[in-house]
Amino acid sequence: MKIYVTRKIPEPGLKLLRKEFEIEVNPENRALSKQEIINWLCEKDGLLCLLTDTIDKDVIYSEPKLKMIASYAVGYDNIDIQAATKRGIPVSNTPGVLTDTTAEMAWALLFSVARRIVEGDAFARADKFKGWDPMLMHGQDVLNKTLGIIGAGRIGTSFALKSKGFNMKVLYVDDRVNETLEHELKAKKVDIPEILKSSDFISLHVPLNKETHHLISEKELKMMKKTAILINTSRGPVVDEQALVKALKKRWIFGAGLDVYEYEPNISKELMKLDNVVLQPHSASATVETRTKMAIIAAENMIAGLTGEIPPNCVNKEVFQKKSIR
Ligand code: GLV
Ligand code: GLV
């Protein structure tokens, strides 16, 4: 069987795939267009794709042989899952292995913004440091503050648990009660208005879908404390980026730490000019350990899916129910 891999991923994953299949990897270090993916997918049985690939109906229906889609990411808002399910194609993601790594990045961003690390670094490098200054670069303490988690799934939970050393009050928004957070942190489940009004730091950990698109817009930013910090390591369109630019410029909030952007790979030019935002290039899961594990998991799912097993991280298990009914 033949697999197409839309971009080079860590070797241990490719090695696993090579043992079982004939594989073709995009030789260029860039994301492919939808049409390019369709072209390369010709005669392939499996597709290993990335979150930057648009895997819509056109792609899913383009190759009759296609039997498995393994994504090298936890979020799968870029894939038309319904279309894949309709065609009987299992889709897998890479949850679990990147949970703590992503939560660590959210904390790195929180500290960077609260303690103005990036600004301070630029200041020091520009040779502007003229000695200890009682009024220089005042930030925000993290200890004893109120932490707001929007989306208390795997990553949101891990992020919240890491607050233990900072004696924080934890609030969260989720459809379900999170027993772990309530038990371990005495966290309180609240609604969106309350979390916005009461939190010192808000971190977003929801998947992107119709309900979460522009979850944070002008109205929400205006409800936050003037000293608040917003962290987004989920998906860019969860935040209305223009509204955020306005809020940061007008100092409605203290600052923001972003790993994701509404129009990736583009970042609003205005954001780049602001000193109260820290910007990362969608790299929350980018550690040697985690990216290697993601490659192995994506490969293992591909192998399972193409050898008639249920992929361990299948996101559309209905595919198998439908098959067994037939
Ligand atoms: C990263 O954003 C992922 O979804 O894995
Ligand atoms: C700071 O360096 C202090 O000694 O207060």
Short mmCIF file of C-alpha atoms and ligand atoms in Angstrom, two decimals:
data_model
loop_
_atom_site.label_atom_id
_atom_site.label_comp_id
_atom_site.label_asym_id
_atom_site.label_seq_id
_atom_site.Cartn_x
_atom_site.Cartn_y
_atom_site.Cartn_z
CA MET A 1 0.00 0.00 0.00
CA LYS A 2 1.04 3.57 -0.64
CA ILE A 3 1.08 6.52 1.75
CA TYR A 4 1.45 10.19 1.08
CA VAL A 5 3.01 12.38 3.81
CA THR A 6 2.34 16.08 3.23
CA ARG A 7 5.54 17.32 4.89
CA LYS A 8 8.62 15.94 6.55
CA ILE A 9 7.94 14.80 10.14
CA PRO A 10 10.44 13.32 12.64
CA GLU A 11 12.22 10.25 11.27
CA PRO A 12 11.03 7.65 13.84
CA GLY A 13 7.48 8.02 12.47
CA LEU A 14 8.58 7.79 8.84
CA LYS A 15 10.71 4.74 9.68
CA LEU A 16 7.70 2.89 11.10
CA LEU A 17 5.70 3.69 7.98
CA ARG A 18 8.50 2.62 5.62
CA LYS A 19 8.59 -0.84 7.22
CA GLU A 20 4.96 -1.45 6.20
CA PHE A 21 4.29 0.71 3.17
CA GLU A 22 5.65 2.52 0.20
CA ILE A 23 5.83 6.14 1.31
CA GLU A 24 6.18 9.42 -0.50
CA VAL A 25 7.02 12.58 1.45
CA ASN A 26 6.62 16.16 0.21
CA PRO A 27 10.30 17.02 -0.41
CA GLU A 28 9.79 20.75 0.09
CA ASN A 29 9.76 22.53 3.41
CA ARG A 30 6.41 24.25 2.91
CA ALA A 31 2.72 23.55 3.31
CA LEU A 32 1.00 22.23 0.17
CA SER A 33 -2.07 23.75 -1.43
CA LYS A 34 -5.27 21.74 -1.57
CA GLN A 35 -4.78 21.08 -5.29
CA GLU A 36 -1.23 19.85 -4.70
CA ILE A 37 -2.46 17.45 -2.04
CA ILE A 38 -5.13 16.14 -4.43
CA ASN A 39 -2.47 15.61 -7.12
CA TRP A 40 -0.06 13.80 -4.80
CA LEU A 41 -2.85 11.68 -3.33
CA CYS A 42 -3.36 9.91 -6.66
CA GLU A 43 -3.29 6.10 -6.15
CA LYS A 44 -2.50 6.43 -2.42
CA ASP A 45 -4.16 4.32 0.26
CA GLY A 46 -3.25 6.53 3.21
CA LEU A 47 -2.76 10.24 3.85
CA LEU A 48 -0.61 11.55 6.68
CA CYS A 49 -1.42 15.25 6.96
CA LEU A 50 -0.84 18.33 9.11
CA LEU A 51 -3.03 20.98 10.68
CA THR A 52 -1.96 23.39 7.92
CA ASP A 53 -3.52 21.16 5.22
CA THR A 54 -7.10 21.72 4.08
CA ILE A 55 -8.64 18.27 3.99
CA ASP A 56 -12.15 19.00 2.77
CA LYS A 57 -14.67 17.04 0.69
CA ASP A 58 -12.75 17.67 -2.53
CA VAL A 59 -9.62 16.07 -1.10
CA ILE A 60 -11.46 13.24 0.65
CA TYR A 61 -13.40 12.26 -2.48
CA SER A 62 -10.49 12.79 -4.88
CA GLU A 63 -8.87 9.36 -4.56
CA PRO A 64 -11.07 6.23 -4.57
CA LYS A 65 -8.29 4.14 -2.99
CA LEU A 66 -7.97 6.40 0.07
CA LYS A 67 -8.72 4.39 3.21
CA MET A 68 -7.07 6.18 6.13
CA ILE A 69 -6.21 9.73 7.19
CA ALA A 70 -3.75 10.15 10.07
CA SER A 71 -3.21 13.74 11.19
CA TYR A 72 -0.02 14.86 12.93
CA ALA A 73 -1.88 17.15 15.39
CA VAL A 74 -4.43 17.00 18.15
CA GLY A 75 -6.80 19.61 16.66
CA TYR A 76 -8.64 18.49 13.52
CA ASP A 77 -10.76 21.49 12.58
CA ASN A 78 -8.97 21.47 9.19
CA ILE A 79 -10.47 18.09 8.26
CA ASP A 80 -14.07 17.54 7.11
CA ILE A 81 -14.72 14.67 9.50
CA GLN A 82 -18.32 14.25 8.34
CA ALA A 83 -17.20 13.75 4.75
CA ALA A 84 -14.56 11.24 5.83
CA THR A 85 -17.11 9.35 7.91
CA LYS A 86 -19.55 9.32 5.02
CA ARG A 87 -16.87 7.77 2.82
CA GLY A 88 -16.02 5.27 5.58
CA ILE A 89 -12.51 6.65 6.11
CA PRO A 90 -11.18 6.66 9.68
CA VAL A 91 -9.38 9.83 10.78
CA SER A 92 -6.89 9.85 13.66
CA ASN A 93 -5.19 12.60 15.68
CA THR A 94 -2.36 12.67 18.24
CA PRO A 95 -3.88 13.46 21.64
CA GLY A 96 -2.22 12.84 25.00
CA VAL A 97 1.44 13.15 24.04
CA LEU A 98 1.31 16.91 23.52
CA THR A 99 -0.92 17.77 26.50
CA ASP A 100 1.78 18.79 29.00
CA THR A 101 4.01 20.29 26.33
CA THR A 102 1.23 22.60 25.18
CA ALA A 103 0.29 23.45 28.78
CA GLU A 104 3.94 24.34 29.43
CA MET A 105 3.89 26.76 26.51
CA ALA A 106 0.74 28.40 27.89
CA TRP A 107 2.63 28.92 31.17
CA ALA A 108 5.71 30.18 29.35
CA LEU A 109 3.52 32.75 27.59
CA LEU A 110 1.77 33.69 30.82
CA PHE A 111 5.05 34.36 32.60
CA SER A 112 6.51 36.13 29.57
CA VAL A 113 3.61 38.57 29.50
CA ALA A 114 3.19 38.96 33.27
CA ARG A 115 6.91 39.60 33.83
CA ARG A 116 7.54 41.32 30.51
CA ILE A 117 10.34 38.92 29.60
CA VAL A 118 10.44 39.61 25.86
CA GLU A 119 10.30 43.37 26.34
CA GLY A 120 13.02 43.15 28.99
CA ASP A 121 15.22 41.05 26.73
CA ALA A 122 14.86 43.54 23.87
CA PHE A 123 15.62 46.39 26.29
CA ALA A 124 18.77 44.70 27.57
CA ARG A 125 20.01 43.85 24.09
CA ALA A 126 19.41 47.40 22.93
CA ASP A 127 21.89 48.44 25.63
CA LYS A 128 19.21 50.48 27.39
CA PHE A 129 19.86 49.01 30.84
CA LYS A 130 21.51 51.75 32.86
CA GLY A 131 21.32 50.09 36.27
CA TRP A 132 18.67 48.95 38.70
CA ASP A 133 15.67 51.22 38.47
CA PRO A 134 12.86 51.31 41.04
CA MET A 135 10.30 52.15 38.36
CA LEU A 136 11.51 49.92 35.53
CA MET A 137 9.22 47.42 33.82
CA HIS A 138 6.63 46.68 36.42
CA GLY A 139 4.70 43.56 35.57
CA GLN A 140 2.09 41.46 37.34
CA ASP A 141 2.60 38.94 40.14
CA VAL A 142 1.35 35.44 39.35
CA LEU A 143 1.16 34.16 42.95
CA ASN A 144 -2.27 34.20 44.64
CA LYS A 145 -4.10 35.32 41.51
CA THR A 146 -7.24 33.97 39.90
CA LEU A 147 -6.69 31.71 36.92
CA GLY A 148 -9.48 31.24 34.37
CA ILE A 149 -9.48 28.17 32.14
CA ILE A 150 -11.83 28.21 29.16
CA GLY A 151 -12.07 24.61 27.96
CA ALA A 152 -11.14 22.14 30.69
CA GLY A 153 -10.25 19.17 28.54
CA ARG A 154 -6.87 17.41 28.59
CA ILE A 155 -4.73 20.49 27.94
CA GLY A 156 -6.83 22.89 30.03
CA THR A 157 -6.71 20.47 32.95
CA SER A 158 -2.94 20.00 32.69
CA PHE A 159 -2.45 23.78 32.49
CA ALA A 160 -4.63 24.33 35.58
CA LEU A 161 -2.90 21.60 37.62
CA LYS A 162 0.46 23.26 37.02
CA SER A 163 -0.79 26.30 38.98
CA LYS A 164 -0.35 24.36 42.23
CA GLY A 165 2.93 26.01 43.13
CA PHE A 166 1.41 29.48 42.81
CA ASN A 167 -1.51 29.15 45.20
CA MET A 168 -4.05 30.29 42.67
CA LYS A 169 -7.80 30.35 42.73
CA VAL A 170 -8.98 28.42 39.68
CA LEU A 171 -12.18 29.04 37.71
CA TYR A 172 -13.16 27.10 34.62
CA VAL A 173 -15.71 27.04 31.85
CA ASP A 174 -16.67 23.70 30.34
CA ASP A 175 -19.81 21.79 29.38
CA ARG A 176 -18.93 19.16 31.94
CA VAL A 177 -17.93 19.18 35.59
CA ASN A 178 -14.19 18.51 35.84
CA GLU A 179 -13.80 16.27 38.89
CA THR A 180 -10.00 16.44 38.81
CA LEU A 181 -9.93 20.22 38.96
CA GLU A 182 -12.69 20.45 41.54
CA HIS A 183 -11.02 17.85 43.73
CA GLU A 184 -7.35 18.81 43.36
CA LEU A 185 -7.65 22.59 43.12
CA LYS A 186 -11.10 23.30 44.51
CA ALA A 187 -11.73 24.85 41.12
CA LYS A 188 -15.12 26.37 40.48
CA LYS A 189 -17.17 25.87 37.30
CA VAL A 190 -18.53 29.22 36.16
CA ASP A 191 -20.02 30.82 33.05
CA ILE A 192 -18.25 32.99 30.49
CA PRO A 193 -19.25 36.40 31.94
CA GLU A 194 -18.09 35.38 35.41
CA ILE A 195 -14.75 33.99 34.25
CA LEU A 196 -14.09 37.15 32.24
CA LYS A 197 -14.93 39.48 35.12
CA SER A 198 -13.19 37.53 37.90
CA SER A 199 -9.97 36.16 36.35
CA ASP A 200 -6.55 37.76 36.38
CA PHE A 201 -5.31 35.39 33.70
CA ILE A 202 -7.44 33.61 31.12
CA SER A 203 -6.14 30.71 29.07
CA LEU A 204 -8.06 29.25 26.11
CA HIS A 205 -8.12 25.48 25.61
CA VAL A 206 -11.17 24.83 23.45
CA PRO A 207 -11.26 23.15 20.05
CA LEU A 208 -12.27 25.40 17.13
CA ASN A 209 -15.83 24.88 15.95
CA LYS A 210 -18.96 26.94 15.22
CA GLU A 211 -19.60 27.53 18.93
CA THR A 212 -16.06 28.65 19.76
CA HIS A 213 -15.41 30.86 16.71
CA HIS A 214 -14.79 34.41 18.05
CA LEU A 215 -15.60 33.24 21.56
CA ILE A 216 -13.44 36.18 22.66
CA SER A 217 -14.43 39.34 20.85
CA GLU A 218 -14.78 43.03 21.69
CA LYS A 219 -17.60 42.50 24.19
CA GLU A 220 -15.68 39.82 26.08
CA LEU A 221 -12.41 41.78 26.10
CA LYS A 222 -14.24 44.74 27.58
CA MET A 223 -15.51 42.55 30.40
CA MET A 224 -12.00 41.50 31.44
CA LYS A 225 -10.00 43.25 34.17
CA LYS A 226 -7.69 46.05 33.06
CA THR A 227 -4.85 44.04 34.58
CA ALA A 228 -5.86 40.78 32.89
CA ILE A 229 -3.75 38.66 30.58
CA LEU A 230 -5.18 36.50 27.80
CA ILE A 231 -3.33 33.39 26.64
CA ASN A 232 -4.25 31.52 23.46
CA THR A 233 -2.60 28.21 22.58
CA SER A 234 -5.78 26.71 21.07
CA ARG A 235 -6.79 27.97 17.61
CA GLY A 236 -6.52 31.53 16.31
CA PRO A 237 -10.15 32.08 15.24
CA VAL A 238 -11.34 31.47 18.82
CA VAL A 239 -10.25 35.10 19.34
CA ASP A 240 -11.38 37.99 17.14
CA GLU A 241 -7.88 39.21 16.31
CA GLN A 242 -8.90 42.74 15.31
CA ALA A 243 -10.80 43.15 18.57
CA LEU A 244 -7.74 41.92 20.45
CA VAL A 245 -5.50 44.44 18.68
CA LYS A 246 -7.92 47.17 19.75
CA ALA A 247 -8.01 45.92 23.35
CA LEU A 248 -4.21 45.78 23.56
CA LYS A 249 -3.76 49.20 21.97
CA LYS A 250 -6.36 50.82 24.21
CA ARG A 251 -5.06 48.92 27.23
CA TRP A 252 -8.43 47.36 28.03
CA ILE A 253 -6.30 44.47 29.28
CA PHE A 254 -2.67 44.25 30.45
CA GLY A 255 -1.45 41.94 27.72
CA ALA A 256 -1.75 38.75 25.72
CA GLY A 257 0.36 35.73 24.87
CA LEU A 258 -0.44 34.07 21.56
CA ASP A 259 0.74 30.90 19.90
CA VAL A 260 -2.01 30.89 17.26
CA TYR A 261 -3.55 33.46 14.90
CA GLU A 262 -6.84 34.01 13.17
CA TYR A 263 -5.40 34.04 9.65
CA GLU A 264 -2.39 31.72 9.90
CA PRO A 265 0.23 31.86 8.60
CA ASN A 266 -0.44 35.61 8.63
CA ILE A 267 -0.13 37.55 11.87
CA SER A 268 -1.83 40.97 12.04
CA LYS A 269 0.86 43.57 11.38
CA GLU A 270 -0.55 45.65 14.23
CA LEU A 271 0.09 42.86 16.73
CA MET A 272 3.75 42.85 15.74
CA LYS A 273 4.07 46.48 16.70
CA LEU A 274 2.64 46.14 20.22
CA ASP A 275 4.86 45.63 23.25
CA ASN A 276 2.13 44.13 25.47
CA VAL A 277 1.79 40.92 23.47
CA VAL A 278 4.15 37.97 23.19
CA LEU A 279 3.99 36.07 19.89
CA GLN A 280 4.99 32.48 19.23
CA PRO A 281 4.91 30.76 15.83
CA HIS A 282 2.30 28.04 16.60
CA SER A 283 4.96 26.01 18.36
CA ALA A 284 3.28 24.90 21.60
CA SER A 285 3.86 21.21 20.90
CA ALA A 286 7.33 21.78 19.45
CA THR A 287 9.74 19.90 21.68
CA VAL A 288 12.08 17.14 20.51
CA GLU A 289 10.31 14.61 22.73
CA THR A 290 6.75 15.54 21.84
CA ARG A 291 7.17 15.96 18.09
CA THR A 292 8.88 12.57 17.96
CA LYS A 293 6.00 10.96 19.87
CA MET A 294 3.47 12.67 17.60
CA ALA A 295 5.20 11.21 14.52
CA ILE A 296 5.20 7.71 16.03
CA ILE A 297 1.55 7.94 17.06
CA ALA A 298 0.46 9.22 13.66
CA ALA A 299 2.34 6.30 12.04
CA GLU A 300 0.87 3.74 14.45
CA ASN A 301 -2.62 4.99 13.71
CA MET A 302 -1.95 4.77 9.98
CA ILE A 303 -0.68 1.21 10.30
CA ALA A 304 -3.69 0.15 12.37
CA GLY A 305 -6.14 1.85 10.01
CA LEU A 306 -4.68 0.20 6.92
CA THR A 307 -4.44 -3.26 8.44
CA GLY A 308 -8.13 -3.39 9.31
CA GLU A 309 -7.85 -2.44 12.98
CA ILE A 310 -9.50 0.48 14.71
CA PRO A 311 -6.79 3.19 14.95
CA PRO A 312 -6.14 3.86 18.66
CA ASN A 313 -6.80 7.59 18.24
CA CYS A 314 -9.67 7.44 15.78
CA VAL A 315 -11.85 10.57 16.04
CA ASN A 316 -14.76 9.18 13.98
CA LYS A 317 -15.35 5.72 15.43
CA GLU A 318 -18.83 5.76 13.81
CA VAL A 319 -17.01 4.56 10.69
CA PHE A 320 -16.55 1.16 12.35
CA GLN A 321 -20.08 0.96 13.70
CA LYS A 322 -21.41 1.58 10.20
CA LYS A 323 -19.14 -1.11 8.79
CA SER A 324 -20.27 -3.73 11.27
CA ILE A 325 -23.95 -3.02 10.62
CA ARG A 326 -23.47 -3.63 6.90
C1 GLV B 1 -1.47 21.86 17.34
O1 GLV B 1 -1.97 22.96 17.25
C2 GLV B 1 -2.20 20.64 17.27
O2 GLV B 1 -3.44 20.66 17.09
O3 GLV B 1 -1.57 19.57 17.39
C1 GLV B 2 16.85 43.73 43.91
O1 GLV B 2 17.75 43.30 43.20
C2 GLV B 2 16.95 43.94 45.34
O2 GLV B 2 17.99 43.59 45.93
O3 GLV B 2 15.95 44.45 45.88
#
